[in-house]
């Protein structure tokens, strides 16, 4: 009985694993399925990375120039990056990694805070709300000194 139970558990495990992996087929897309347009070392630039680069309605010659320049700039950056990793000290690389991580955290938290402010912020103020605020804070609007508004015209002495 115990042998049959072990075999049954084993077969159910294989069946479960097969179903799980086959259901995740669309989730795990291999880089081999993507169409590479450029490669520098182990880094690839894929066709899908260029999709939003050229605005609709751009002339063929202009779009070719845009894409070519983008690919050349990407390749130059990749080459410089790989050379910098070889030529910089471990301490410098570690410091840059720390700075990048801090900057990434600051960007995300800053964007999140801004989104919260925009979500909570109601920028439209009605006249009733404004009047209610004025009535409530009337003492803060009183002046401590008198203000006099004067307009004058200065004329030369021969006009008097």
Short mmCIF file of N, CA and C in Angstrom, two decimals:
data_model
loop_
_atom_site.label_atom_id
_atom_site.label_comp_id
_atom_site.label_asym_id
_atom_site.label_seq_id
_atom_site.Cartn_x
_atom_site.Cartn_y
_atom_site.Cartn_z
N UNK A 1 0.83 -1.19 0.00
CA UNK A 1 0.00 0.00 0.00
C UNK A 1 0.87 1.25 0.00
N UNK A 2 1.97 1.25 0.81
CA UNK A 2 2.85 2.40 0.93
C UNK A 2 3.56 2.67 -0.39
N UNK A 3 3.93 1.61 -1.12
CA UNK A 3 4.61 1.79 -2.40
C UNK A 3 3.68 2.46 -3.40
N UNK A 4 2.43 2.06 -3.41
CA UNK A 4 1.46 2.63 -4.34
C UNK A 4 1.19 4.10 -4.02
N UNK A 5 1.17 4.43 -2.74
CA UNK A 5 0.96 5.81 -2.32
C UNK A 5 2.13 6.68 -2.77
N UNK A 6 3.35 6.20 -2.58
CA UNK A 6 4.54 6.96 -3.01
C UNK A 6 4.53 7.18 -4.52
N UNK A 7 4.16 6.15 -5.28
CA UNK A 7 4.10 6.27 -6.74
C UNK A 7 3.03 7.27 -7.14
N UNK A 8 1.89 7.22 -6.46
CA UNK A 8 0.79 8.12 -6.76
C UNK A 8 1.20 9.57 -6.46
N UNK A 9 1.84 9.82 -5.33
CA UNK A 9 2.31 11.16 -4.98
C UNK A 9 3.34 11.64 -6.00
N UNK A 10 4.23 10.74 -6.41
CA UNK A 10 5.25 11.09 -7.38
C UNK A 10 4.62 11.48 -8.72
N UNK A 11 3.66 10.68 -9.19
CA UNK A 11 2.98 10.96 -10.46
C UNK A 11 2.16 12.24 -10.39
N UNK A 12 1.49 12.46 -9.26
CA UNK A 12 0.73 13.71 -9.09
C UNK A 12 1.66 14.92 -9.08
N UNK A 13 2.85 14.75 -8.48
CA UNK A 13 3.84 15.84 -8.47
C UNK A 13 4.30 16.17 -9.88
N UNK A 14 4.56 15.15 -10.68
CA UNK A 14 4.99 15.38 -12.07
C UNK A 14 3.87 16.05 -12.85
N UNK A 15 2.64 15.57 -12.69
CA UNK A 15 1.50 16.15 -13.38
C UNK A 15 1.31 17.61 -12.98
N UNK A 16 1.40 17.90 -11.69
CA UNK A 16 1.27 19.27 -11.19
C UNK A 16 2.36 20.17 -11.77
N UNK A 17 3.59 19.70 -11.77
CA UNK A 17 4.71 20.48 -12.31
C UNK A 17 4.54 20.75 -13.78
N UNK A 18 4.10 19.76 -14.54
CA UNK A 18 3.88 19.93 -15.97
C UNK A 18 2.79 20.96 -16.23
N UNK A 19 1.68 20.86 -15.50
CA UNK A 19 0.59 21.82 -15.69
C UNK A 19 1.00 23.23 -15.29
N UNK A 20 1.76 23.33 -14.21
CA UNK A 20 2.21 24.65 -13.76
C UNK A 20 3.13 25.29 -14.79
N UNK A 21 4.08 24.55 -15.29
CA UNK A 21 5.02 25.11 -16.26
C UNK A 21 4.34 25.43 -17.58
N UNK A 22 3.41 24.60 -18.01
CA UNK A 22 2.74 24.86 -19.29
C UNK A 22 1.80 26.05 -19.17
N UNK A 23 1.23 26.30 -17.99
CA UNK A 23 0.35 27.45 -17.83
C UNK A 23 1.13 28.75 -17.74
N UNK A 24 2.42 28.69 -17.45
CA UNK A 24 3.25 29.88 -17.35
C UNK A 24 4.00 30.16 -18.64
N UNK A 25 3.61 29.48 -19.72
CA UNK A 25 4.35 29.61 -20.98
C UNK A 25 4.43 31.06 -21.45
N UNK A 26 3.34 31.82 -21.35
CA UNK A 26 3.34 33.20 -21.82
C UNK A 26 4.04 34.15 -20.86
N UNK A 27 4.26 33.75 -19.62
CA UNK A 27 4.88 34.62 -18.63
C UNK A 27 6.39 34.71 -18.84
N UNK A 28 7.01 33.58 -19.08
CA UNK A 28 8.46 33.53 -19.22
C UNK A 28 8.84 33.58 -20.70
N UNK A 29 9.02 34.79 -21.22
CA UNK A 29 9.40 34.95 -22.62
C UNK A 29 10.91 35.00 -22.69
N UNK A 30 11.46 34.15 -23.49
CA UNK A 30 12.91 34.06 -23.62
C UNK A 30 13.42 35.20 -24.48
N UNK A 31 14.65 35.65 -24.20
CA UNK A 31 15.28 36.67 -25.03
C UNK A 31 15.54 36.14 -26.42
N UNK A 32 15.60 34.81 -26.55
CA UNK A 32 15.82 34.21 -27.86
C UNK A 32 14.63 34.43 -28.77
N UNK A 33 13.46 34.66 -28.19
CA UNK A 33 12.26 34.90 -28.98
C UNK A 33 12.19 36.34 -29.50
N UNK A 34 13.01 37.22 -28.97
CA UNK A 34 13.02 38.62 -29.38
C UNK A 34 13.98 38.81 -30.55
N UNK A 35 13.69 39.81 -31.37
CA UNK A 35 14.54 40.09 -32.52
C UNK A 35 15.57 41.16 -32.15
N UNK A 36 16.83 40.75 -32.08
CA UNK A 36 17.90 41.68 -31.72
C UNK A 36 18.31 42.49 -32.95
N UNK A 37 18.52 43.80 -32.74
CA UNK A 37 18.99 44.66 -33.83
C UNK A 37 20.43 45.09 -33.62
N UNK A 38 20.93 44.98 -32.40
CA UNK A 38 22.32 45.32 -32.11
C UNK A 38 22.78 44.54 -30.89
N UNK A 39 24.11 44.30 -30.84
CA UNK A 39 24.69 43.59 -29.72
C UNK A 39 26.04 44.20 -29.40
N UNK A 40 26.28 44.41 -28.10
CA UNK A 40 27.59 44.83 -27.60
C UNK A 40 27.90 43.91 -26.44
N UNK A 41 28.88 43.05 -26.62
CA UNK A 41 29.21 42.08 -25.59
C UNK A 41 28.03 41.17 -25.35
N UNK A 42 27.55 41.14 -24.11
CA UNK A 42 26.39 40.32 -23.75
C UNK A 42 25.09 41.12 -23.71
N UNK A 43 25.15 42.39 -24.10
CA UNK A 43 23.96 43.26 -24.07
C UNK A 43 23.35 43.34 -25.46
N UNK A 44 22.03 43.24 -25.50
CA UNK A 44 21.31 43.27 -26.76
C UNK A 44 20.34 44.44 -26.79
N UNK A 45 20.17 45.03 -27.96
CA UNK A 45 19.13 46.02 -28.20
C UNK A 45 18.13 45.33 -29.12
N UNK A 46 16.88 45.28 -28.65
CA UNK A 46 15.86 44.54 -29.37
C UNK A 46 14.96 45.48 -30.18
N UNK A 47 14.36 44.92 -31.20
CA UNK A 47 13.47 45.68 -32.08
C UNK A 47 12.35 46.34 -31.28
N UNK A 48 11.84 45.62 -30.28
CA UNK A 48 10.75 46.17 -29.47
C UNK A 48 11.18 47.40 -28.66
N UNK A 49 12.49 47.56 -28.43
CA UNK A 49 12.99 48.74 -27.72
C UNK A 49 12.92 49.99 -28.59
N UNK A 50 12.77 49.80 -29.90
CA UNK A 50 12.77 50.92 -30.84
C UNK A 50 11.36 51.31 -31.29
N UNK A 51 10.35 50.59 -30.84
CA UNK A 51 8.99 50.79 -31.33
C UNK A 51 8.50 52.22 -31.12
N UNK A 52 8.67 52.78 -29.94
CA UNK A 52 8.15 54.11 -29.63
C UNK A 52 9.14 55.23 -29.95
N UNK A 53 10.23 54.91 -30.58
CA UNK A 53 11.29 55.88 -30.85
C UNK A 53 10.89 56.86 -31.96
N UNK A 54 10.28 56.37 -33.02
CA UNK A 54 9.97 57.20 -34.18
C UNK A 54 8.50 57.62 -34.12
N UNK A 55 8.24 58.93 -34.11
CA UNK A 55 6.85 59.40 -34.10
C UNK A 55 6.13 59.00 -35.39
N UNK A 56 4.84 58.78 -35.28
CA UNK A 56 4.04 58.43 -36.46
C UNK A 56 4.07 59.59 -37.45
N UNK A 57 4.12 59.24 -38.73
CA UNK A 57 4.12 60.26 -39.76
C UNK A 57 5.50 60.78 -40.11
N UNK A 58 6.55 60.21 -39.50
CA UNK A 58 7.92 60.64 -39.80
C UNK A 58 8.34 60.06 -41.15
N UNK A 59 9.02 60.87 -41.95
CA UNK A 59 9.49 60.42 -43.26
C UNK A 59 10.46 59.25 -43.09
N UNK A 60 10.52 58.39 -44.10
CA UNK A 60 11.33 57.18 -44.04
C UNK A 60 12.80 57.51 -43.78
N UNK A 61 13.33 58.51 -44.50
CA UNK A 61 14.74 58.89 -44.33
C UNK A 61 15.00 59.39 -42.91
N UNK A 62 14.07 60.18 -42.39
CA UNK A 62 14.22 60.71 -41.03
C UNK A 62 14.14 59.61 -39.99
N UNK A 63 13.24 58.66 -40.19
CA UNK A 63 13.13 57.57 -39.22
C UNK A 63 14.36 56.68 -39.26
N UNK A 64 14.93 56.49 -40.44
CA UNK A 64 16.16 55.71 -40.54
C UNK A 64 17.29 56.42 -39.81
N UNK A 65 17.37 57.73 -39.97
CA UNK A 65 18.40 58.51 -39.29
C UNK A 65 18.22 58.45 -37.78
N UNK A 66 16.98 58.61 -37.31
CA UNK A 66 16.69 58.55 -35.88
C UNK A 66 17.10 57.20 -35.29
N UNK A 67 16.70 56.13 -35.94
CA UNK A 67 16.99 54.79 -35.43
C UNK A 67 18.49 54.51 -35.47
N UNK A 68 19.14 54.89 -36.56
CA UNK A 68 20.58 54.67 -36.68
C UNK A 68 21.34 55.43 -35.59
N UNK A 69 20.98 56.68 -35.38
CA UNK A 69 21.63 57.47 -34.32
C UNK A 69 21.38 56.87 -32.94
N UNK A 70 20.16 56.39 -32.70
CA UNK A 70 19.84 55.78 -31.42
C UNK A 70 20.69 54.53 -31.20
N UNK A 71 20.77 53.69 -32.22
CA UNK A 71 21.55 52.45 -32.11
C UNK A 71 23.02 52.77 -31.87
N UNK A 72 23.55 53.74 -32.61
CA UNK A 72 24.96 54.12 -32.43
C UNK A 72 25.23 54.67 -31.04
N UNK A 73 24.32 55.51 -30.54
CA UNK A 73 24.48 56.06 -29.18
C UNK A 73 24.38 54.94 -28.14
N UNK A 74 23.44 54.02 -28.34
CA UNK A 74 23.29 52.90 -27.42
C UNK A 74 24.56 52.06 -27.39
N UNK A 75 25.10 51.76 -28.56
CA UNK A 75 26.32 50.95 -28.64
C UNK A 75 27.50 51.67 -27.98
N UNK A 76 27.63 52.97 -28.22
CA UNK A 76 28.72 53.74 -27.61
C UNK A 76 28.61 53.70 -26.09
N UNK A 77 27.40 53.88 -25.57
CA UNK A 77 27.20 53.84 -24.12
C UNK A 77 27.53 52.47 -23.56
N UNK A 78 27.13 51.42 -24.28
CA UNK A 78 27.43 50.07 -23.81
C UNK A 78 28.93 49.82 -23.77
N UNK A 79 29.65 50.28 -24.81
CA UNK A 79 31.10 50.11 -24.84
C UNK A 79 31.78 50.88 -23.71
N UNK A 80 31.36 52.13 -23.52
CA UNK A 80 31.93 52.94 -22.43
C UNK A 80 31.63 52.31 -21.07
N UNK A 81 30.42 51.80 -20.92
CA UNK A 81 30.05 51.18 -19.65
C UNK A 81 30.90 49.95 -19.37
N UNK A 82 31.09 49.11 -20.39
CA UNK A 82 31.89 47.90 -20.16
C UNK A 82 33.35 48.25 -19.87
N UNK A 83 33.88 49.26 -20.55
CA UNK A 83 35.26 49.68 -20.30
C UNK A 83 35.39 50.32 -18.92
N UNK A 84 34.37 51.06 -18.50
CA UNK A 84 34.45 51.69 -17.18
C UNK A 84 34.46 50.64 -16.08
N UNK A 85 33.72 49.56 -16.28
CA UNK A 85 33.69 48.50 -15.27
C UNK A 85 35.02 47.78 -15.18
N UNK A 86 35.76 47.78 -16.28
CA UNK A 86 37.09 47.14 -16.29
C UNK A 86 38.14 48.07 -15.68
N UNK A 87 38.04 49.36 -15.97
CA UNK A 87 39.10 50.30 -15.61
C UNK A 87 38.90 51.02 -14.28
N UNK A 88 37.69 50.99 -13.72
CA UNK A 88 37.48 51.64 -12.43
C UNK A 88 37.79 50.65 -11.31
N UNK A 89 38.18 51.21 -10.17
CA UNK A 89 38.50 50.35 -9.03
C UNK A 89 37.22 49.77 -8.43
N UNK A 90 37.38 48.72 -7.66
CA UNK A 90 36.23 48.08 -7.00
C UNK A 90 35.54 49.06 -6.06
N UNK A 91 36.33 49.91 -5.39
CA UNK A 91 35.75 50.90 -4.48
C UNK A 91 34.89 51.90 -5.24
N UNK A 92 35.39 52.36 -6.40
CA UNK A 92 34.62 53.30 -7.20
C UNK A 92 33.33 52.66 -7.71
N UNK A 93 33.44 51.43 -8.18
CA UNK A 93 32.26 50.72 -8.67
C UNK A 93 31.23 50.54 -7.55
N UNK A 94 31.70 50.17 -6.37
CA UNK A 94 30.80 49.99 -5.24
C UNK A 94 30.14 51.32 -4.86
N UNK A 95 30.90 52.40 -4.89
CA UNK A 95 30.35 53.73 -4.58
C UNK A 95 29.30 54.13 -5.62
N UNK A 96 29.58 53.89 -6.89
CA UNK A 96 28.61 54.22 -7.94
C UNK A 96 27.34 53.37 -7.79
N UNK A 97 27.50 52.10 -7.47
CA UNK A 97 26.34 51.24 -7.27
C UNK A 97 25.50 51.75 -6.10
N UNK A 98 26.15 52.20 -5.05
CA UNK A 98 25.44 52.75 -3.90
C UNK A 98 24.70 54.03 -4.28
N UNK A 99 25.37 54.91 -5.04
CA UNK A 99 24.74 56.16 -5.47
C UNK A 99 23.55 55.90 -6.38
N UNK A 100 23.69 54.95 -7.29
CA UNK A 100 22.60 54.61 -8.19
C UNK A 100 21.42 54.05 -7.41
N UNK A 101 21.68 53.19 -6.45
CA UNK A 101 20.60 52.63 -5.63
C UNK A 101 19.89 53.73 -4.85
N UNK A 102 20.66 54.66 -4.28
CA UNK A 102 20.05 55.78 -3.54
C UNK A 102 19.22 56.65 -4.46
N UNK A 103 19.76 56.95 -5.64
CA UNK A 103 19.05 57.80 -6.60
C UNK A 103 17.75 57.12 -7.05
N UNK A 104 17.81 55.82 -7.29
CA UNK A 104 16.62 55.07 -7.69
C UNK A 104 15.57 55.13 -6.60
N UNK A 105 16.00 54.95 -5.36
CA UNK A 105 15.06 55.03 -4.23
C UNK A 105 14.45 56.42 -4.15
N UNK A 106 15.28 57.46 -4.30
CA UNK A 106 14.78 58.83 -4.25
C UNK A 106 13.78 59.11 -5.37
N UNK A 107 14.07 58.60 -6.57
CA UNK A 107 13.15 58.81 -7.70
C UNK A 107 11.79 58.16 -7.43
N UNK A 108 11.83 56.90 -6.99
CA UNK A 108 10.57 56.20 -6.73
C UNK A 108 9.79 56.84 -5.60
N UNK A 109 10.45 57.14 -4.50
CA UNK A 109 9.73 57.73 -3.37
C UNK A 109 9.24 59.13 -3.70
N UNK A 110 10.02 59.89 -4.45
CA UNK A 110 9.59 61.22 -4.85
C UNK A 110 8.37 61.16 -5.76
N UNK A 111 8.38 60.26 -6.72
CA UNK A 111 7.23 60.10 -7.61
C UNK A 111 6.01 59.64 -6.85
N UNK A 112 6.21 58.75 -5.89
CA UNK A 112 5.09 58.25 -5.08
C UNK A 112 4.49 59.38 -4.24
N UNK A 113 5.35 60.18 -3.60
CA UNK A 113 4.86 61.30 -2.79
C UNK A 113 4.10 62.30 -3.66
N UNK A 114 4.64 62.58 -4.84
CA UNK A 114 3.98 63.52 -5.75
C UNK A 114 2.61 62.99 -6.18
N UNK A 115 2.54 61.69 -6.44
CA UNK A 115 1.26 61.09 -6.82
C UNK A 115 0.26 61.18 -5.68
N UNK A 116 0.73 60.97 -4.45
CA UNK A 116 -0.17 61.10 -3.29
C UNK A 116 -0.68 62.53 -3.14
N UNK A 117 0.22 63.48 -3.32
CA UNK A 117 -0.18 64.89 -3.21
C UNK A 117 -1.20 65.23 -4.29
N UNK A 118 -0.94 64.79 -5.53
CA UNK A 118 -1.87 65.09 -6.62
C UNK A 118 -3.22 64.42 -6.39
N UNK A 119 -3.19 63.24 -5.82
CA UNK A 119 -4.43 62.51 -5.57
C UNK A 119 -5.26 63.20 -4.50
N UNK A 120 -4.61 63.68 -3.46
CA UNK A 120 -5.31 64.29 -2.33
C UNK A 120 -5.62 65.77 -2.56
N UNK A 121 -4.90 66.37 -3.47
CA UNK A 121 -5.00 67.82 -3.64
C UNK A 121 -6.18 68.19 -4.53
N UNK A 122 -7.05 69.01 -3.99
CA UNK A 122 -8.16 69.55 -4.77
C UNK A 122 -7.84 71.01 -5.01
N UNK A 123 -7.48 71.35 -6.24
CA UNK A 123 -7.00 72.70 -6.52
C UNK A 123 -8.12 73.68 -6.82
N UNK A 124 -9.34 73.21 -6.96
CA UNK A 124 -10.47 74.09 -7.24
C UNK A 124 -11.06 74.55 -5.91
N UNK A 125 -11.08 75.88 -5.73
CA UNK A 125 -11.63 76.47 -4.51
C UNK A 125 -12.84 77.30 -4.90
N UNK A 126 -13.97 76.98 -4.31
CA UNK A 126 -15.19 77.73 -4.63
C UNK A 126 -15.18 79.07 -3.90
N UNK A 127 -16.04 79.97 -4.35
CA UNK A 127 -16.15 81.28 -3.70
C UNK A 127 -16.65 81.14 -2.27
N UNK A 128 -17.50 80.15 -2.06
CA UNK A 128 -18.03 79.92 -0.71
C UNK A 128 -16.91 79.48 0.24
N UNK A 129 -16.05 78.57 -0.23
CA UNK A 129 -14.94 78.12 0.59
C UNK A 129 -13.98 79.27 0.88
N UNK A 130 -13.74 80.10 -0.13
CA UNK A 130 -12.85 81.25 0.04
C UNK A 130 -13.44 82.23 1.04
N UNK A 131 -14.71 82.51 0.93
CA UNK A 131 -15.37 83.44 1.85
C UNK A 131 -15.39 82.88 3.27
N UNK A 132 -15.64 81.58 3.41
CA UNK A 132 -15.65 80.95 4.73
C UNK A 132 -14.27 81.03 5.36
N UNK A 133 -13.23 80.79 4.57
CA UNK A 133 -11.86 80.89 5.08
C UNK A 133 -11.56 82.32 5.52
N UNK A 134 -11.99 83.30 4.71
CA UNK A 134 -11.74 84.70 5.05
C UNK A 134 -12.45 85.07 6.35
N UNK A 135 -13.70 84.66 6.50
CA UNK A 135 -14.46 84.97 7.71
C UNK A 135 -13.81 84.33 8.94
N UNK A 136 -13.32 83.10 8.77
CA UNK A 136 -12.70 82.39 9.88
C UNK A 136 -11.36 83.02 10.26
N UNK A 137 -10.61 83.50 9.31
CA UNK A 137 -9.27 84.03 9.54
C UNK A 137 -9.21 85.54 9.39
N UNK A 138 -10.29 86.22 9.62
CA UNK A 138 -10.38 87.66 9.42
C UNK A 138 -9.31 88.44 10.18
N UNK A 139 -9.00 87.99 11.37
CA UNK A 139 -8.00 88.68 12.19
C UNK A 139 -6.62 88.66 11.53
N UNK A 140 -6.33 87.64 10.79
CA UNK A 140 -5.03 87.55 10.11
C UNK A 140 -4.92 88.49 8.92
N UNK A 141 -6.06 89.03 8.46
CA UNK A 141 -6.05 89.92 7.31
C UNK A 141 -6.04 91.39 7.71
N UNK A 142 -6.09 91.70 8.99
CA UNK A 142 -6.07 93.09 9.44
C UNK A 142 -4.65 93.62 9.36
N UNK A 143 -4.55 94.87 8.94
CA UNK A 143 -3.25 95.52 8.83
C UNK A 143 -2.90 96.20 10.15
N UNK A 144 -1.64 96.22 10.46
CA UNK A 144 -1.17 96.87 11.68
C UNK A 144 -0.94 98.36 11.47
N UNK A 145 -0.88 98.77 10.26
CA UNK A 145 -0.69 100.18 9.96
C UNK A 145 -1.61 100.58 8.83
N UNK A 146 -1.83 101.87 8.70
CA UNK A 146 -2.73 102.34 7.66
C UNK A 146 -1.98 102.39 6.33
N UNK A 147 -2.71 102.08 5.31
CA UNK A 147 -2.15 102.14 3.95
C UNK A 147 -2.91 103.21 3.20
N UNK A 148 -2.16 104.06 2.56
CA UNK A 148 -2.75 105.14 1.79
C UNK A 148 -2.32 104.97 0.34
N UNK A 149 -3.28 105.00 -0.53
CA UNK A 149 -2.98 104.84 -1.95
C UNK A 149 -3.17 106.20 -2.59
N UNK A 150 -2.10 106.69 -3.19
CA UNK A 150 -2.12 108.04 -3.76
C UNK A 150 -1.60 107.98 -5.19
N UNK A 151 -2.22 108.78 -6.04
CA UNK A 151 -1.72 108.99 -7.38
C UNK A 151 -1.44 110.49 -7.52
N UNK A 152 -0.32 110.78 -8.09
CA UNK A 152 -0.01 112.19 -8.28
C UNK A 152 0.69 112.38 -9.61
N UNK A 153 0.59 113.62 -10.07
CA UNK A 153 1.24 113.98 -11.33
C UNK A 153 2.17 115.14 -11.00
N UNK A 154 3.39 115.01 -11.41
CA UNK A 154 4.37 116.08 -11.16
C UNK A 154 4.48 116.92 -12.42
N UNK A 155 4.25 118.23 -12.23
CA UNK A 155 4.31 119.15 -13.36
C UNK A 155 5.48 120.10 -13.18
N UNK A 156 6.08 120.51 -14.25
CA UNK A 156 7.15 121.49 -14.14
C UNK A 156 6.61 122.85 -13.62
N UNK A 157 7.47 123.67 -13.01
CA UNK A 157 7.00 124.93 -12.39
C UNK A 157 6.29 125.89 -13.35
N UNK A 158 6.61 125.88 -14.63
CA UNK A 158 5.96 126.82 -15.56
C UNK A 158 4.47 126.50 -15.76
N UNK A 159 4.00 125.32 -15.37
CA UNK A 159 2.59 124.99 -15.53
C UNK A 159 1.74 125.43 -14.34
N UNK A 160 2.32 125.99 -13.30
CA UNK A 160 1.57 126.41 -12.13
C UNK A 160 1.17 127.83 -12.21
#
